[in-house]
PDB file of C-alpha atoms in Angstrom:
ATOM      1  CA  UNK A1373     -11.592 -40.182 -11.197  1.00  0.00           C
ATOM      2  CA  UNK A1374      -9.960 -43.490 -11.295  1.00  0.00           C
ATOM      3  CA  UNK A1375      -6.629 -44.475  -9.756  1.00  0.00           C
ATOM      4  CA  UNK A1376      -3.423 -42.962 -11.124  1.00  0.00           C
ATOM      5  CA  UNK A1377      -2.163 -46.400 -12.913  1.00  0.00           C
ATOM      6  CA  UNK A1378      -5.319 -45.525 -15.269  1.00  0.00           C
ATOM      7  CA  UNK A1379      -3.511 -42.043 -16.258  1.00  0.00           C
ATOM      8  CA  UNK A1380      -1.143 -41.676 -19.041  1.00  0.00           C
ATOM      9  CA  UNK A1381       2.092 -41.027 -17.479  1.00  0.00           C
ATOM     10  CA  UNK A1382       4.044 -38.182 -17.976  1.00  0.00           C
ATOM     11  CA  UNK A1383       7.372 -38.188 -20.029  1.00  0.00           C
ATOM     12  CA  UNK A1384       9.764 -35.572 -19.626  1.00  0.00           C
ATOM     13  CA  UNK A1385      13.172 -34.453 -21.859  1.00  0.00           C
ATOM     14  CA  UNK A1386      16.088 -37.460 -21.052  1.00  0.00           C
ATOM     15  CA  UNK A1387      18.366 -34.748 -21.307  1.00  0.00           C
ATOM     16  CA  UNK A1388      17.644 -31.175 -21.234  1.00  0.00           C
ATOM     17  CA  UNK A1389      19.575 -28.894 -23.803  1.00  0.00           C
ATOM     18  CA  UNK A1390      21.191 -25.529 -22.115  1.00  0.00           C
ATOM     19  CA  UNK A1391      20.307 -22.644 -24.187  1.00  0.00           C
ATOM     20  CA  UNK A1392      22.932 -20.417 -26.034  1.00  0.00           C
ATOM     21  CA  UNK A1393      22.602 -17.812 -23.881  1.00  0.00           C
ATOM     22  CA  UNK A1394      23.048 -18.716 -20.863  1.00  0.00           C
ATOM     23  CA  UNK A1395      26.578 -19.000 -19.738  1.00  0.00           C
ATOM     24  CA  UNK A1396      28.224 -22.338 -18.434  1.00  0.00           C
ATOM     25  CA  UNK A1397      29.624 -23.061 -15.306  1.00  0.00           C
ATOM     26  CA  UNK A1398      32.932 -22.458 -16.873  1.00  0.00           C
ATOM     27  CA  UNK A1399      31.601 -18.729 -18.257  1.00  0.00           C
ATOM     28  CA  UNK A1400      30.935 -16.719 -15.552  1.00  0.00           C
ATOM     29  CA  UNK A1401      29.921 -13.084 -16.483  1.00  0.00           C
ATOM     30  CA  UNK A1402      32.508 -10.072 -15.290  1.00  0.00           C
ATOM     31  CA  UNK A1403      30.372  -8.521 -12.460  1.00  0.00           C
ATOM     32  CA  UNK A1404      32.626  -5.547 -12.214  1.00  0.00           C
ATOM     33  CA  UNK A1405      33.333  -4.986 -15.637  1.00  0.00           C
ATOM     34  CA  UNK A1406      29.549  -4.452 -15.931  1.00  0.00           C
ATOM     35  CA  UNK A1407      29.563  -1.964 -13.137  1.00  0.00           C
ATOM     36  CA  UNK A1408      32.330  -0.268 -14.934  1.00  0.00           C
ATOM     37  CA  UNK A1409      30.593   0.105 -18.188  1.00  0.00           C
ATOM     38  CA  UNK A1410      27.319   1.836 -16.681  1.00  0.00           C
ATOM     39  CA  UNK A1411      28.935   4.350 -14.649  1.00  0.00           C
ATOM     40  CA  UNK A1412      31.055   5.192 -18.327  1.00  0.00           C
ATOM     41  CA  UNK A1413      27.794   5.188 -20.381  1.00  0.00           C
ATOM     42  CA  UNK A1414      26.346   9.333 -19.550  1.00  0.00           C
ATOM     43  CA  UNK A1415      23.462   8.475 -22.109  1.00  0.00           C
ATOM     44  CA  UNK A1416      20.177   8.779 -20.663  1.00  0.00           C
ATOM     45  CA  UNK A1417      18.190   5.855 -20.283  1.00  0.00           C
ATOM     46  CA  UNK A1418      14.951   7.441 -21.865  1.00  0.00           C
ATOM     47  CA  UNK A1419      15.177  10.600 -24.508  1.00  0.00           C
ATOM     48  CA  UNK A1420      13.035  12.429 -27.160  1.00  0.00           C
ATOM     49  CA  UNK A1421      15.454  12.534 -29.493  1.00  0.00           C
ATOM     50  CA  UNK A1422      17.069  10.368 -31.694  1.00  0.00           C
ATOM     51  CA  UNK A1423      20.752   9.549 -31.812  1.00  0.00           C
ATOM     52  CA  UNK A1424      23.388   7.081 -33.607  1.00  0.00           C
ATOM     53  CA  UNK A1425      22.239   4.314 -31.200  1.00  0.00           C
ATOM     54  CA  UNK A1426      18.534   4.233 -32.025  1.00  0.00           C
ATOM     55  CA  UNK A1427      19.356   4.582 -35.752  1.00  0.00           C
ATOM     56  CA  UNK A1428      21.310   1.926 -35.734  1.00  0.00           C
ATOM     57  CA  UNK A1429      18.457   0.123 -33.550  1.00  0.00           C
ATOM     58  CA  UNK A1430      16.024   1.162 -36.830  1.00  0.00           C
ATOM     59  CA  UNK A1431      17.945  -1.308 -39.362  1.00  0.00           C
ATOM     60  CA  UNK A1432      17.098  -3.974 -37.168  1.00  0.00           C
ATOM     61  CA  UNK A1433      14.161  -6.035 -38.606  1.00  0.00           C
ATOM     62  CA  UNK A1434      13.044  -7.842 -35.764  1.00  0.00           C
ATOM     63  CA  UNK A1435      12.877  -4.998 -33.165  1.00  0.00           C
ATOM     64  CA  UNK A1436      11.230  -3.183 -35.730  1.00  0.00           C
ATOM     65  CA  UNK A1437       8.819  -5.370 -35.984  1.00  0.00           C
ATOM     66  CA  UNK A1438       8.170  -5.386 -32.237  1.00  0.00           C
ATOM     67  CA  UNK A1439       8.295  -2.006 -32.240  1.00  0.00           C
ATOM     68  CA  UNK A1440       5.126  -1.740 -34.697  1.00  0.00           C
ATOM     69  CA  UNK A1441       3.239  -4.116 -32.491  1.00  0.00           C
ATOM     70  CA  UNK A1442       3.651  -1.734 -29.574  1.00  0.00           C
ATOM     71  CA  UNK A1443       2.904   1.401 -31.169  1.00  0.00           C
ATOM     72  CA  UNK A1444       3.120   4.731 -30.740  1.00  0.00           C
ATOM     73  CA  UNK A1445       4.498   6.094 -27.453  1.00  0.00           C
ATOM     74  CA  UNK A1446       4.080   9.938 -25.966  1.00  0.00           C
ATOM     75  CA  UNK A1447       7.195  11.036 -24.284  1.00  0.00           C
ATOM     76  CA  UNK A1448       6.097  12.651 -21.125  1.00  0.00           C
ATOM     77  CA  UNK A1449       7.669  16.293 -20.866  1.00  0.00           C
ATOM     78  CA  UNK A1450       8.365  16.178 -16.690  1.00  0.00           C
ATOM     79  CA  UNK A1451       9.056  20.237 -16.571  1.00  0.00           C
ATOM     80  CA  UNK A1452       5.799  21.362 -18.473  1.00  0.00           C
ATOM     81  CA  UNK A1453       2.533  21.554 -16.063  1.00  0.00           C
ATOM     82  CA  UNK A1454      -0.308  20.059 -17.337  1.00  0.00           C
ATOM     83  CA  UNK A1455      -3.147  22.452 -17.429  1.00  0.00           C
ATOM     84  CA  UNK A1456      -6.704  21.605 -18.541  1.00  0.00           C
ATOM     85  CA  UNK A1457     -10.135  23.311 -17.861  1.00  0.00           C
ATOM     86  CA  UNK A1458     -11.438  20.959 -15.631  1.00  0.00           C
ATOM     87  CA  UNK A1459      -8.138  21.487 -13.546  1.00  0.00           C
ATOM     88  CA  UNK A1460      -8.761  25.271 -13.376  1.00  0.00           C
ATOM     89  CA  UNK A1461     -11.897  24.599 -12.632  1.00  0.00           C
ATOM     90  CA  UNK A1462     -11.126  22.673  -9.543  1.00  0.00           C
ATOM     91  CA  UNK A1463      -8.469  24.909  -8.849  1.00  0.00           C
ATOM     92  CA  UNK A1464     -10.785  27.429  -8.430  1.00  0.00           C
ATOM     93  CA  UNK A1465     -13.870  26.191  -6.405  1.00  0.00           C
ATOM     94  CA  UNK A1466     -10.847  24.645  -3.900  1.00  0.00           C
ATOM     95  CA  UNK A1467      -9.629  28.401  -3.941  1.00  0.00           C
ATOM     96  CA  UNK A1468     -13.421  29.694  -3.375  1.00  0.00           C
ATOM     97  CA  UNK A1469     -13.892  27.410  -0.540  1.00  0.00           C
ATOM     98  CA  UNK A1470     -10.959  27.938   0.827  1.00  0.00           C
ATOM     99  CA  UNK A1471     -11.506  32.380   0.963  1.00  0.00           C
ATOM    100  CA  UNK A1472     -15.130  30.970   2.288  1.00  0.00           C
ATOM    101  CA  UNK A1473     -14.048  29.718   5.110  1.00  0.00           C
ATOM    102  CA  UNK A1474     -11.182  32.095   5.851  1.00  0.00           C
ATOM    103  CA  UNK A1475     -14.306  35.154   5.410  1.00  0.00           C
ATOM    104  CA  UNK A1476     -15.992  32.668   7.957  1.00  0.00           C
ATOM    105  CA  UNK A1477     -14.052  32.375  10.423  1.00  0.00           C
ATOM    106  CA  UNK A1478     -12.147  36.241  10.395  1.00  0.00           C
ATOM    107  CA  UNK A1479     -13.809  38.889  13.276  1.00  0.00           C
ATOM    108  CA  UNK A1480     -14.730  41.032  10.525  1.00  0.00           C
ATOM    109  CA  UNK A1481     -18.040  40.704   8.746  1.00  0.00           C
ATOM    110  CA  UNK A1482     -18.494  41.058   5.112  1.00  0.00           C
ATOM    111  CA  UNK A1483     -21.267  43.053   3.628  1.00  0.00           C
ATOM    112  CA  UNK A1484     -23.586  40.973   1.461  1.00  0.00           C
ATOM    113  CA  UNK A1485     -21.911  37.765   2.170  1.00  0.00           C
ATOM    114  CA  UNK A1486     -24.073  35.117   4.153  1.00  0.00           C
ATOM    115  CA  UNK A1487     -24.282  31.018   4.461  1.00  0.00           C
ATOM    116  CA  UNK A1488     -26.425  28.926   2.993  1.00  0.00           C
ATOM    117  CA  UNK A1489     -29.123  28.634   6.148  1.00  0.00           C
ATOM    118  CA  UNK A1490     -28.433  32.023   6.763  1.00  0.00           C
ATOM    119  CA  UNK A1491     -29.693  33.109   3.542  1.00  0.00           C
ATOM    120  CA  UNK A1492     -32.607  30.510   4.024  1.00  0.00           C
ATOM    121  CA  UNK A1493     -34.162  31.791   7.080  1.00  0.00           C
ATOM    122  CA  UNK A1494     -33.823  35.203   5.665  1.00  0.00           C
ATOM    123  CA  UNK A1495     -35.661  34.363   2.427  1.00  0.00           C
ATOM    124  CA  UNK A1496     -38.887  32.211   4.885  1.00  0.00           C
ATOM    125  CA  UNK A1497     -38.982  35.441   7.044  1.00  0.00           C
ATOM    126  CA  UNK A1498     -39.427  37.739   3.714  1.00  0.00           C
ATOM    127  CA  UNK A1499     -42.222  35.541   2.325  1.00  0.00           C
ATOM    128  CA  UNK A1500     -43.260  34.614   5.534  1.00  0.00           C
ATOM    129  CA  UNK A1501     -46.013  37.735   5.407  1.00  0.00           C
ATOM    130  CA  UNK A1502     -43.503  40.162   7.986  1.00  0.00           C
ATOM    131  CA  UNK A1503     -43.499  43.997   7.296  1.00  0.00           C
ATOM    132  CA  UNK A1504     -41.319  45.725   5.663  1.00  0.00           C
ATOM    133  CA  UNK A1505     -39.629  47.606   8.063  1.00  0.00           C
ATOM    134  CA  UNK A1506     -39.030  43.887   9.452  1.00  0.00           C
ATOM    135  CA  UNK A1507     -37.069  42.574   6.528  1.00  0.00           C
ATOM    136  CA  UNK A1508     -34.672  45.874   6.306  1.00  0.00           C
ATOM    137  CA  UNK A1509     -33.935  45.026  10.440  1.00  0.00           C
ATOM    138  CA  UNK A1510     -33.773  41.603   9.135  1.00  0.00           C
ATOM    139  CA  UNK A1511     -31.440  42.101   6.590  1.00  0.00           C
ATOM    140  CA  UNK A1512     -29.458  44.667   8.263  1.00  0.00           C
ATOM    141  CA  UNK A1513     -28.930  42.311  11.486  1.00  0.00           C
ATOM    142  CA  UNK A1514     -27.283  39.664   8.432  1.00  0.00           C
ATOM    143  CA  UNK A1515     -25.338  42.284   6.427  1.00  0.00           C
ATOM    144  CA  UNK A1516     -27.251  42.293   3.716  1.00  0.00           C
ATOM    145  CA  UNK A1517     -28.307  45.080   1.567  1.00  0.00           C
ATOM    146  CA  UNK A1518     -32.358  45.296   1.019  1.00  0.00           C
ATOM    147  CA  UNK A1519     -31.249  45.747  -2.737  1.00  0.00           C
ATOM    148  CA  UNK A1520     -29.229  43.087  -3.356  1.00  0.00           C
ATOM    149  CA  UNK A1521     -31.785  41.001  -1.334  1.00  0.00           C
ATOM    150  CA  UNK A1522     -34.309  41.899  -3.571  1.00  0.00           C
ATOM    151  CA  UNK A1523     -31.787  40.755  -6.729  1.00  0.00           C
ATOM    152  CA  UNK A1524     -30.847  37.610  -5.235  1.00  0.00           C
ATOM    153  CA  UNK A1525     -34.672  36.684  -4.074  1.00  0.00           C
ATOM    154  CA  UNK A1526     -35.632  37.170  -7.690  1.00  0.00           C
ATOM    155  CA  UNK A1527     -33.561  33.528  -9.017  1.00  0.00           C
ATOM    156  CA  UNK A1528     -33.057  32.025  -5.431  1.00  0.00           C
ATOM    157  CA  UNK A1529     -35.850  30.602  -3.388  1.00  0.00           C
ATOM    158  CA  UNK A1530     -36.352  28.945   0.203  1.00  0.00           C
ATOM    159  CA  UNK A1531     -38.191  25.603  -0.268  1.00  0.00           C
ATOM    160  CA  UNK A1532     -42.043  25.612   0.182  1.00  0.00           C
ATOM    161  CA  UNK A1533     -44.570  22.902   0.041  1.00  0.00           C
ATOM    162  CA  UNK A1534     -47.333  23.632  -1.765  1.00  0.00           C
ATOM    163  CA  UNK A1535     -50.732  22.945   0.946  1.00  0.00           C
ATOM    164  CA  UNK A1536     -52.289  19.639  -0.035  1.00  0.00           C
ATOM    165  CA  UNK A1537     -49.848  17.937  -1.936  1.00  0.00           C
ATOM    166  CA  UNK A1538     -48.584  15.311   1.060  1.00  0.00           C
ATOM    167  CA  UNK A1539     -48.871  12.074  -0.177  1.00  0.00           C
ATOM    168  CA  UNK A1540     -47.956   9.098   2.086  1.00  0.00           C
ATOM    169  CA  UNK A1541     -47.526   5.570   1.118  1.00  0.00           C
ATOM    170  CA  UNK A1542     -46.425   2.749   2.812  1.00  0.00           C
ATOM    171  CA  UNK A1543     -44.803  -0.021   0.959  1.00  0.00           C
ATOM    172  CA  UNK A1544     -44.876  -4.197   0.944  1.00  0.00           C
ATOM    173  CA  UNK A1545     -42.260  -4.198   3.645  1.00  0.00           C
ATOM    174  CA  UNK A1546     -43.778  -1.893   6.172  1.00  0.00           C
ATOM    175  CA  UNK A1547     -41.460   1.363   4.946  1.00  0.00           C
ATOM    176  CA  UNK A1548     -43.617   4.767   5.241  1.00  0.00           C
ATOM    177  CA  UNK A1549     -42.462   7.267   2.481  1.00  0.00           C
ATOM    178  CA  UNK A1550     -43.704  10.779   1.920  1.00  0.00           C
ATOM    179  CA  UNK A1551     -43.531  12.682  -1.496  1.00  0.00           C
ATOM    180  CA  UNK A1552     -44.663  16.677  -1.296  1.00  0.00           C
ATOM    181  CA  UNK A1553     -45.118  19.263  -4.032  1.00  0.00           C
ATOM    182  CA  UNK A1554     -42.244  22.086  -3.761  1.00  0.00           C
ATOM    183  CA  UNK A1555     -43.715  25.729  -5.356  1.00  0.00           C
ATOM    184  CA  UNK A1556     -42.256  28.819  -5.763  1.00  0.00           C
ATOM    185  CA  UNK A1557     -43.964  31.332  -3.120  1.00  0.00           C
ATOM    186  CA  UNK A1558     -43.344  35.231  -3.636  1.00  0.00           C
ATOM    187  CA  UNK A1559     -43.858  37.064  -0.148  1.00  0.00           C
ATOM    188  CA  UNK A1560     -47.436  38.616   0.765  1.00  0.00           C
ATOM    189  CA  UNK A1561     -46.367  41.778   0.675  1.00  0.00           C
ATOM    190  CA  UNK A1562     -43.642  43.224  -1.546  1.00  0.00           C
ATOM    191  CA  UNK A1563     -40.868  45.346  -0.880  1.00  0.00           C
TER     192      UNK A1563
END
């Protein structure tokens, strides 16, 4: 705080000195002369290789020195693909999603191929405690083979809450949540 006649006052240079490299007003640098010399020079601007320039660049003490503090640098190859294993990987679920939804959408129907809820109501009706002759309809009416029904219902399940195991609690600000017990239910009556 305080008023500004309390504050040491500021000095700056009497005269300022012009540095070296900067030209004068009488120097003025040849514009086209400039222009003339880039469209001469054919040497890329950025290379892998080494030529006369850069190893005349290396007996330079000082930009070696700078180089050093940068470090090594990776010249990027701009015609070689990158491929890694997480690419493929993407590559191909995009590709398997993509042949999904074309099998989707197409008027014909593929043999053992059904969604997600499709596959979920058919796996409650099996377990559900319907006959046999049932599931075959069942499956047949999905396009699904009874044997490779059978194979995929032995690793993939439809969700079932196991009787008794609702628990409800309500916390401090009035918000009701409910936390169940999912089992594993084979059907009543095997096919």
């Amino acid at each position: 705080m305080g008023s500004a006649s309390s504050k040491a006052a500021r000095k700056l240079p009497k005269r300022s000195e012009i540095p070296s490299w900067t030209p004068g007003p009488a120097q003025k640098p040849d514009v086209d002369a400039a222009r003339m010399e880039g469209r001469h020079n054919t040497r890329p601007l950025a290379s892998g290789k080494k030529d006369a320039a850069i190893l005349e660049d290396a007996k330079d003490p000082h930009f070696l020195s700078n180089l050093s503090q940068l470090g090594p640098v990776s010249v990027n190859q701009p015609l070689q693909p990158v491929r890694s294993a997480a690419a493929a990987k993407s590559r191909q679920l995009l590709e398997n999603r993509m042949r999904s939804d074309q099998e989707e959408i197409s008027p014909h129907t593929f043999r053992n191929r059904v969604s997600g809820p499709t596959l979920t109501f058919v796996l409650d009706q099996r377990k559900s405690g319907v006959s046999i002759e049932e599931v075959k309809n069942l499956a047949n009416k999905h396009g699904v083979d009874l044997e490779k029904l059978e194979s995929v219902s032995r690793y993939v399940n439809s969700v079932s809450i196991q009787n008794g195991s609702v628990v409800r609690t309500v916390g401090q600000d009035g918000e009701e949540s409910v936390s169940v017990m999912a089992v594993w239910v084979e059907p009543s009556r095997p096919i």
